[in-house]
Short mmCIF file of C-alpha atoms in Angstrom, two decimals:
data_model
loop_
_atom_site.label_atom_id
_atom_site.label_comp_id
_atom_site.label_asym_id
_atom_site.label_seq_id
_atom_site.Cartn_x
_atom_site.Cartn_y
_atom_site.Cartn_z
CA MET Y 147 140.25 337.85 193.64
CA ASN Y 148 140.09 335.80 197.59
CA ILE Y 149 144.04 336.71 198.42
CA ARG Y 150 143.83 334.35 201.17
CA LYS Y 151 142.81 331.42 199.11
CA TRP Y 152 145.16 332.52 196.35
CA ILE Y 153 148.42 332.08 198.91
CA THR Y 154 146.99 328.99 200.13
CA GLU Y 155 146.99 327.65 196.60
CA TYR Y 156 149.73 328.89 195.49
CA SER Y 157 152.41 329.34 198.50
CA SER Y 158 154.93 326.95 197.44
CA VAL Y 159 155.05 328.94 193.76
CA VAL Y 160 155.81 331.98 195.86
CA VAL Y 161 158.66 330.26 197.92
CA LEU Y 162 160.40 328.67 194.81
CA LEU Y 163 160.38 331.63 193.13
CA GLY Y 164 161.84 333.67 195.93
CA LEU Y 165 164.65 330.62 196.19
CA MET Y 166 165.53 331.12 192.77
CA VAL Y 167 166.10 334.74 193.28
CA TYR Y 168 167.88 334.54 196.24
CA TYR Y 169 170.32 331.87 194.68
CA SER Y 170 170.23 333.98 191.28
CA ILE Y 171 171.68 337.01 193.23
CA ALA Y 172 173.93 334.98 195.67
CA THR Y 173 175.65 333.60 192.58
CA ILE Y 174 176.70 336.34 190.61
CA ALA Y 175 180.14 336.05 189.64
CA GLU Y 176 182.44 336.29 186.12
CA GLN Y 177 180.94 333.87 183.62
CA ARG Y 178 183.72 332.94 181.34
CA PRO Y 179 181.99 330.23 178.44
CA ILE Y 180 182.82 327.46 177.09
CA THR Y 181 180.24 326.88 174.44
CA PRO Y 182 179.61 326.80 170.64
CA ARG Y 183 178.32 330.61 171.11
CA ALA Y 184 181.57 331.43 172.31
CA ALA Y 185 184.17 329.21 169.84
CA ARG Y 186 181.80 331.65 166.90
CA GLN Y 187 182.72 334.91 168.49
CA VAL Y 188 186.30 333.62 168.64
CA ALA Y 189 186.49 332.58 165.47
CA GLN Y 190 185.27 335.45 164.23
CA ALA Y 191 187.37 338.24 166.00
CA ILE Y 192 190.11 335.70 164.64
CA ALA Y 193 188.66 336.38 160.80
CA ASN Y 194 188.38 340.04 161.87
CA ALA Y 195 191.76 340.60 162.66
CA HIS Y 196 193.71 338.76 160.22
CA GLY Y 197 191.72 337.87 157.14
CA SER Y 198 192.15 334.64 155.41
CA ASP Y 199 195.47 334.56 155.76
CA ALA Y 200 196.31 333.46 159.15
CA ALA Y 201 197.28 330.55 160.48
CA VAL Y 202 195.78 329.53 163.87
CA MET Y 203 195.90 326.65 166.64
CA VAL Y 204 193.63 325.67 168.76
CA ALA Y 205 194.32 324.50 172.63
CA VAL Y 206 192.01 323.50 175.11
CA GLY Y 207 191.87 320.87 177.47
CA ASP Y 208 190.48 317.24 176.81
CA SER Y 209 186.79 317.50 178.76
CA ARG Y 210 183.75 317.30 176.95
CA GLN Y 211 182.42 320.76 176.96
CA GLU Y 212 186.26 321.76 175.58
CA THR Y 213 185.98 318.94 173.21
CA LEU Y 214 182.91 320.53 171.56
CA TYR Y 215 184.14 324.08 171.67
CA ALA Y 216 187.27 323.25 169.95
CA LYS Y 217 185.49 321.15 167.06
CA THR Y 218 183.30 323.91 166.50
CA LEU Y 219 185.94 326.73 166.57
CA ALA Y 220 187.76 324.91 164.51
CA GLU Y 221 184.78 324.42 162.01
CA GLN Y 222 183.96 328.31 161.72
CA LEU Y 223 188.04 328.90 161.36
CA ARG Y 224 187.89 326.56 158.09
CA ALA Y 225 184.82 328.24 156.75
CA ALA Y 226 186.04 331.83 156.88
CA GLY Y 227 189.10 330.89 154.55
CA LEU Y 228 191.52 330.33 158.05
CA GLU Y 229 194.41 327.61 158.08
CA VAL Y 230 193.85 325.70 161.39
CA ARG Y 231 197.51 324.17 161.68
CA SER Y 232 196.38 322.06 164.86
CA VAL Y 233 194.09 321.30 167.21
CA VAL Y 234 195.31 320.35 170.83
CA THR Y 235 192.46 319.00 173.16
CA GLY Y 236 195.03 317.63 175.95
CA SER Y 237 196.96 318.59 178.57
CA VAL Y 238 199.29 320.88 179.33
CA ALA Y 239 202.30 319.23 178.45
CA GLU Y 240 200.61 318.40 175.10
CA ILE Y 241 200.33 321.91 174.42
CA ARG Y 242 203.23 323.27 175.35
CA GLN Y 243 205.03 320.64 173.07
CA GLU Y 244 202.70 321.50 169.89
CA LEU Y 245 203.54 325.01 170.23
CA GLU Y 246 207.39 324.31 170.46
CA SER Y 247 206.92 322.22 167.54
CA LEU Y 248 205.84 324.64 165.63
CA GLY Y 249 208.44 327.11 166.55
CA ARG Y 250 210.73 324.58 165.51
CA GLN Y 251 209.10 324.06 162.36
CA GLY Y 252 209.23 327.87 161.87
CA VAL Y 253 205.55 328.09 161.54
CA ARG Y 254 204.75 331.60 161.32
CA LEU Y 255 200.89 331.20 163.67
CA GLN Y 256 199.04 334.36 163.49
CA ALA Y 257 196.65 332.94 166.54
CA VAL Y 258 196.30 330.66 169.29
CA ALA Y 259 192.47 330.14 170.12
CA THR Y 260 191.76 328.71 173.55
CA HIS Y 261 189.61 329.90 176.31
CA ARG Y 262 189.62 332.21 179.67
CA ASP Y 263 189.97 329.50 182.35
CA LEU Y 264 192.96 327.68 180.30
CA ALA Y 265 194.68 331.15 178.83
CA SER Y 266 194.80 332.47 182.49
CA SER Y 267 195.80 329.41 184.20
CA LEU Y 268 198.42 328.05 181.97
CA PRO Y 269 202.19 330.24 182.30
CA PHE Y 270 202.98 329.67 178.81
CA LEU Y 271 199.85 331.72 177.51
CA ARG Y 272 199.96 335.10 179.60
CA ARG Y 273 201.46 337.74 177.76
CA ASP Y 274 204.78 337.86 180.31
CA GLY Y 275 204.82 333.89 179.61
CA PHE Y 276 204.09 333.68 175.99
CA ARG Y 277 206.59 336.55 175.66
CA LYS Y 278 209.56 334.05 176.70
CA LEU Y 279 208.28 331.65 174.33
CA ALA Y 280 208.02 334.18 171.44
CA GLU Y 281 211.92 335.14 172.23
CA GLN Y 282 212.87 331.16 171.67
CA TYR Y 283 210.66 331.14 168.88
CA PRO Y 284 210.83 333.80 166.41
CA SER Y 285 208.29 332.26 164.28
CA LEU Y 286 205.63 332.87 167.31
CA ARG Y 287 206.69 336.64 167.44
CA GLU Y 288 203.35 337.80 166.20
CA THR Y 289 201.39 335.24 167.63
CA ARG Y 290 198.04 336.47 169.60
CA ILE Y 291 195.95 334.81 172.27
CA TYR Y 292 192.54 335.10 171.48
CA LYS Y 293 189.90 334.10 173.90
CA PRO Y 294 186.05 334.31 174.35
CA GLY Y 295 185.33 337.60 176.47
CA SER Y 296 183.76 337.21 180.28
CA TYR Y 297 180.53 338.81 181.62
CA ARG Y 298 178.97 338.69 185.43
CA TRP Y 299 176.07 336.30 185.28
CA PRO Y 300 174.19 334.05 188.11
CA SER Y 301 175.88 331.15 188.35
CA PHE Y 302 172.50 329.38 189.00
CA LEU Y 303 170.71 330.56 185.82
CA THR Y 304 173.38 329.45 183.09
CA SER Y 305 171.94 326.92 180.86
CA GLU Y 306 174.46 324.70 181.37
CA ASN Y 307 173.54 324.32 185.55
CA LEU Y 308 169.76 324.50 185.02
CA LEU Y 309 169.97 321.53 182.39
CA ASN Y 310 172.53 320.15 184.59
CA VAL Y 311 169.31 320.08 187.42
CA LEU Y 312 167.12 319.21 185.52
CA ASN Y 313 168.89 316.17 184.29
CA GLN Y 314 170.44 314.61 187.94
CA ASN Y 315 166.70 315.17 189.17
CA ALA Y 316 164.93 313.35 185.84
CA GLY Y 317 164.46 310.47 187.65
CA ILE Y 318 162.79 311.80 191.20
CA ALA Y 319 160.96 313.96 188.12
CA ILE Y 320 159.56 311.25 186.50
CA ILE Y 321 158.38 308.63 189.46
CA ALA Y 322 156.42 311.93 190.55
CA ILE Y 323 154.05 311.48 187.61
CA GLY Y 324 153.11 308.07 189.07
CA MET Y 325 153.04 309.74 192.11
CA THR Y 326 150.92 312.68 191.89
CA LEU Y 327 147.90 310.20 190.68
CA VAL Y 328 148.46 307.95 194.07
CA ILE Y 329 148.60 310.95 196.46
CA ILE Y 330 145.20 311.95 194.16
CA THR Y 331 143.50 308.96 194.52
CA GLY Y 332 144.54 309.54 198.65
CA GLY Y 333 146.90 306.99 198.43
CA ILE Y 334 150.98 306.92 199.56
CA ASP Y 335 153.73 304.40 197.79
CA LEU Y 336 156.64 304.03 199.80
CA SER Y 337 157.98 301.46 197.76
CA VAL Y 338 159.13 303.43 194.86
CA GLY Y 339 163.17 304.09 195.50
CA SER Y 340 163.38 300.22 195.79
CA VAL Y 341 161.26 299.16 193.13
CA LEU Y 342 163.66 301.63 191.04
CA ALA Y 343 166.43 299.48 192.11
CA LEU Y 344 164.77 296.18 191.64
CA ALA Y 345 164.19 297.27 188.34
CA ALA Y 346 167.61 297.81 187.47
CA VAL Y 347 169.15 295.15 188.98
CA SER Y 348 166.61 292.77 187.25
CA ALA Y 349 167.63 294.33 183.55
CA ALA Y 350 171.22 294.53 184.11
CA ILE Y 351 170.83 290.52 185.18
CA VAL Y 352 168.99 290.21 182.07
CA MET Y 353 171.24 291.41 179.56
CA GLN Y 354 174.30 290.33 180.96
CA ARG Y 355 172.81 286.80 180.42
CA ILE Y 356 171.53 287.41 177.21
CA GLY Y 357 173.69 290.01 175.77
CA GLY Y 358 173.92 291.90 172.27
CA ALA Y 359 170.87 294.07 171.52
CA ALA Y 360 168.23 291.39 172.02
CA GLY Y 361 169.40 291.05 175.83
CA MET Y 362 169.50 294.68 175.86
CA ALA Y 363 165.53 295.23 174.81
CA VAL Y 364 164.70 291.65 176.72
CA GLY Y 365 166.72 293.29 180.29
CA CYS Y 366 164.03 296.67 179.23
CA LEU Y 367 161.44 294.39 179.05
CA ALA Y 368 161.95 292.47 182.29
CA GLY Y 369 162.66 295.36 184.51
CA PHE Y 370 159.45 296.87 183.40
CA ALA Y 371 157.53 293.69 184.17
CA VAL Y 372 159.11 293.47 187.60
CA CYS Y 373 157.70 296.50 188.40
CA SER Y 374 154.53 296.06 186.77
CA ALA Y 375 154.46 293.38 188.92
CA CYS Y 376 155.18 294.87 191.65
CA GLY Y 377 152.74 297.57 191.26
CA LEU Y 378 149.95 295.26 190.60
CA ALA Y 379 151.01 293.08 193.88
CA THR Y 380 150.09 296.50 195.67
CA GLY Y 381 147.14 297.27 194.40
CA LEU Y 382 145.33 294.28 194.81
CA THR Y 383 146.56 293.94 198.37
CA VAL Y 384 145.01 297.79 198.75
CA THR Y 385 141.93 296.73 196.85
CA ARG Y 386 141.02 293.32 198.16
CA PHE Y 387 142.16 293.06 201.29
CA ARG Y 388 141.41 296.59 202.50
CA VAL Y 389 145.18 296.94 203.79
CA PRO Y 390 146.27 300.61 204.32
CA ALA Y 391 148.65 301.55 201.18
CA PHE Y 392 151.13 303.11 203.80
CA ILE Y 393 151.45 299.17 205.30
CA VAL Y 394 151.12 297.36 201.86
CA THR Y 395 153.89 299.88 200.49
CA LEU Y 396 156.50 300.16 203.25
CA SER Y 397 156.80 295.87 202.83
CA MET Y 398 156.90 296.23 199.39
CA MET Y 399 160.03 298.88 199.86
CA MET Y 400 161.44 295.78 202.29
CA ALA Y 401 160.70 292.96 200.02
CA CYS Y 402 161.81 294.86 197.15
CA ARG Y 403 165.40 296.08 198.40
CA GLY Y 404 166.01 292.81 199.77
CA LEU Y 405 165.31 290.96 196.77
CA ALA Y 406 167.54 293.70 194.99
CA PHE Y 407 170.57 293.13 196.99
CA ILE Y 408 170.05 288.88 197.08
CA GLY Y 409 169.87 289.69 193.02
CA ALA Y 410 173.01 291.71 192.68
CA VAL Y 411 174.88 288.60 195.29
CA GLN Y 412 173.65 285.73 193.60
CA TYR Y 413 174.72 286.82 190.15
CA HIS Y 414 178.21 287.68 191.49
CA SER Y 415 178.32 284.42 193.12
CA ALA Y 416 177.69 282.81 189.98
CA ALA Y 417 179.68 285.02 188.04
CA SER Y 418 182.84 284.00 190.32
CA GLY Y 419 181.87 280.44 190.60
CA GLY Y 420 180.46 281.01 194.45
CA GLY Y 421 183.18 283.29 195.29
CA SER Y 422 182.05 286.65 195.73
CA LYS Y 423 179.05 287.43 198.43
CA THR Y 424 179.01 290.98 197.93
CA PRO Y 425 176.03 293.01 196.58
CA GLU Y 426 177.81 295.01 194.20
CA ALA Y 427 176.72 297.11 191.25
CA ILE Y 428 176.19 294.74 188.09
CA ARG Y 429 177.92 296.15 185.53
CA ILE Y 430 176.14 296.47 182.06
CA ASP Y 431 178.91 296.20 178.77
CA PHE Y 432 176.74 297.71 176.43
CA GLU Y 433 177.65 301.09 175.00
CA GLN Y 434 174.26 301.93 173.36
CA PHE Y 435 172.26 301.48 176.59
CA GLY Y 436 174.90 304.11 178.39
CA LEU Y 437 173.31 306.45 175.86
CA LEU Y 438 169.84 306.61 177.18
CA ALA Y 439 170.60 308.42 180.29
CA ASN Y 440 174.12 309.88 178.87
CA GLY Y 441 173.23 310.69 175.50
CA ARG Y 442 171.81 314.54 174.36
CA LEU Y 443 169.60 315.47 171.38
CA LEU Y 444 170.01 319.01 170.60
CA GLY Y 445 172.13 319.27 172.94
CA VAL Y 446 169.73 318.54 175.81
CA PRO Y 447 170.64 315.45 178.17
CA ASN Y 448 168.02 312.24 177.00
CA PRO Y 449 166.32 312.26 179.99
CA VAL Y 450 164.49 315.45 180.06
CA TRP Y 451 163.54 315.14 176.95
CA MET Y 452 161.90 311.79 178.43
CA MET Y 453 160.51 313.60 181.68
CA ALA Y 454 159.26 316.40 179.51
CA ALA Y 455 157.23 313.76 176.86
CA LEU Y 456 156.28 311.62 179.92
CA TYR Y 457 154.65 315.53 181.62
CA LEU Y 458 152.65 315.84 178.92
CA LEU Y 459 151.33 312.85 178.39
CA ALA Y 460 150.33 313.08 181.62
CA HIS Y 461 148.72 316.26 181.59
CA VAL Y 462 146.48 314.68 178.61
CA VAL Y 463 146.00 312.14 180.66
CA MET Y 464 144.79 313.58 183.34
CA SER Y 465 142.86 316.10 182.14
CA ARG Y 466 141.17 315.22 178.74
CA THR Y 467 140.87 311.07 179.14
CA VAL Y 468 137.89 309.54 181.22
CA PHE Y 469 140.60 307.57 183.24
CA GLY Y 470 142.15 310.94 184.50
CA ARG Y 471 138.82 312.17 185.37
CA HIS Y 472 138.20 308.82 187.38
CA VAL Y 473 141.34 309.49 189.22
CA TYR Y 474 140.44 312.62 190.55
CA ALA Y 475 136.60 311.46 191.34
CA VAL Y 476 138.36 308.25 193.07
CA GLY Y 477 140.38 311.09 195.31
CA GLY Y 478 137.66 313.02 196.07
CA ASN Y 479 134.76 310.73 197.38
CA ALA Y 480 135.92 306.86 196.81
CA LEU Y 481 132.38 305.81 197.79
CA ALA Y 482 130.31 309.01 195.45
CA ALA Y 483 132.56 307.62 192.58
CA ARG Y 484 132.05 303.70 193.13
CA LEU Y 485 128.06 304.70 193.34
CA SER Y 486 128.34 306.01 190.35
CA GLY Y 487 129.57 303.71 188.21
CA ILE Y 488 133.67 303.80 188.32
CA ARG Y 489 135.37 300.51 188.53
CA VAL Y 490 137.44 301.86 191.68
CA ASP Y 491 139.79 298.90 192.48
CA ARG Y 492 140.37 298.80 189.07
CA VAL Y 493 141.45 302.46 188.89
CA LEU Y 494 143.42 302.16 192.73
CA THR Y 495 145.17 299.01 190.94
CA GLY Y 496 146.15 300.96 187.50
CA VAL Y 497 147.72 304.05 189.87
CA TYR Y 498 150.16 301.54 191.77
CA ILE Y 499 151.04 300.08 188.27
CA ILE Y 500 151.74 303.23 186.78
CA SER Y 501 153.64 304.30 190.11
CA ALA Y 502 155.88 301.33 189.83
CA LEU Y 503 156.25 301.92 186.28
CA THR Y 504 157.85 305.15 186.53
CA ALA Y 505 159.95 303.47 189.53
CA GLY Y 506 161.02 301.16 186.60
CA LEU Y 507 162.02 303.66 183.86
CA ALA Y 508 163.91 306.31 186.21
CA GLY Y 509 166.02 302.77 187.49
CA LEU Y 510 166.89 301.75 183.92
CA ILE Y 511 168.02 305.71 183.43
CA ASP Y 512 169.90 304.64 187.03
CA ALA Y 513 171.43 301.68 185.74
CA SER Y 514 171.96 303.63 182.07
CA ARG Y 515 174.11 306.78 184.15
CA PHE Y 516 175.88 304.27 185.97
CA VAL Y 517 176.55 301.53 183.42
CA GLY Y 518 175.22 298.90 185.78
CA GLY Y 519 172.57 297.81 188.14
CA ARG Y 520 173.04 299.16 191.50
CA PRO Y 521 170.84 297.31 194.73
CA ASN Y 522 171.53 300.64 196.63
CA ALA Y 523 170.02 302.83 194.58
CA GLY Y 524 166.95 305.45 194.76
CA GLU Y 525 167.57 305.00 198.59
CA LEU Y 526 165.18 307.85 200.26
CA TYR Y 527 163.82 308.49 196.82
CA GLU Y 528 160.42 307.55 197.97
CA LEU Y 529 160.47 311.32 200.53
CA LYS Y 530 161.68 313.30 197.49
CA VAL Y 531 159.04 312.06 195.21
CA ILE Y 532 156.72 313.11 198.07
CA ALA Y 533 157.72 316.34 198.56
CA ALA Y 534 158.50 317.06 195.02
CA VAL Y 535 154.68 315.91 194.38
CA VAL Y 536 153.47 318.07 197.45
CA VAL Y 537 155.26 321.24 196.41
CA GLY Y 538 153.80 320.75 193.16
CA GLY Y 539 150.27 321.40 194.81
CA ALA Y 540 148.98 318.01 194.89
CA SER Y 541 147.08 317.69 198.05
CA LEU Y 542 147.88 314.68 200.76
CA PHE Y 543 144.33 314.31 201.13
CA GLY Y 544 143.59 313.93 197.51
CA GLY Y 545 140.83 314.77 194.91
CA GLN Y 546 143.38 317.70 193.90
#
């Protein structure tokens, strides 16, 4: 194997792996898990220590992660035959009030199940603090505090952090699919961030105007339709009028951003009877739409599933379809591709439409995540997406 060629082709991968190793080492710290797995371990420890004749109180905060932890913990305790006297997912005051209430009732509590962060931060859950509470309420004298064990591990490599990184960058990664096709053909698309914003604003306006489930569906279709029109206009201008893609997409970037701001201003002006002229986000009042970006399937955020599915589809299209081979051929040598019978103009127009559609999907995800269409969404996304594509191995000269 030619070492120089290997380094040239895979240098970006080596750099990324080096960065991952660096951040993994730099972020090694004590991990205090608040996960369903940790909840099962705590439930097992309580069952082993007390058998099935134990009364347990579950005490956690009110975050989403802690609520899931408490739910799993309570289910596991009941499955083991233990009595769950109460489950508190709330403030410090609420946890203390519940403990004092059980103490006043004379409930013999064998265990308080919590997590390590809460146990270390609340004085009355520490050993000395709880001893004072037990002196006041004798029924709590045999109560023990149970929490998951801790361990040292890179914070960068925790499942929560990795999923968060994927979720936060899913929009950029999805747009990168379309941008990869454009760059392989030797072009570039600087309009993706603005197209994203225009799609989000357009979808929000239609959803709010129509309302209901039908409005949500029509709004999404409207967002995709607007993006398709932008991509078609870009592709036709590049192919029919032979204007460089850089100039066309730069113009489209400014036009779409302006339309997004105008749409937001006009919507708020109409909604307020002409009183508001500010380009604020257009709120979307549909809880179900929020699940597009904020929901989870099997513990994995929905945008990550969409990103994975689209990457699989893109791989199949680019490696096993005629269209994919044509994209590579046009990028390698457009004249040779034309002479061999490939409809070069059609391929180029198609990739710009696909790029716009991926930006539109990212716009819908952004609108779902922030529960509104933001006219300033996607700013500087074009630079991030192009960087992602180049780091991913696409050549700015096209063809590979």
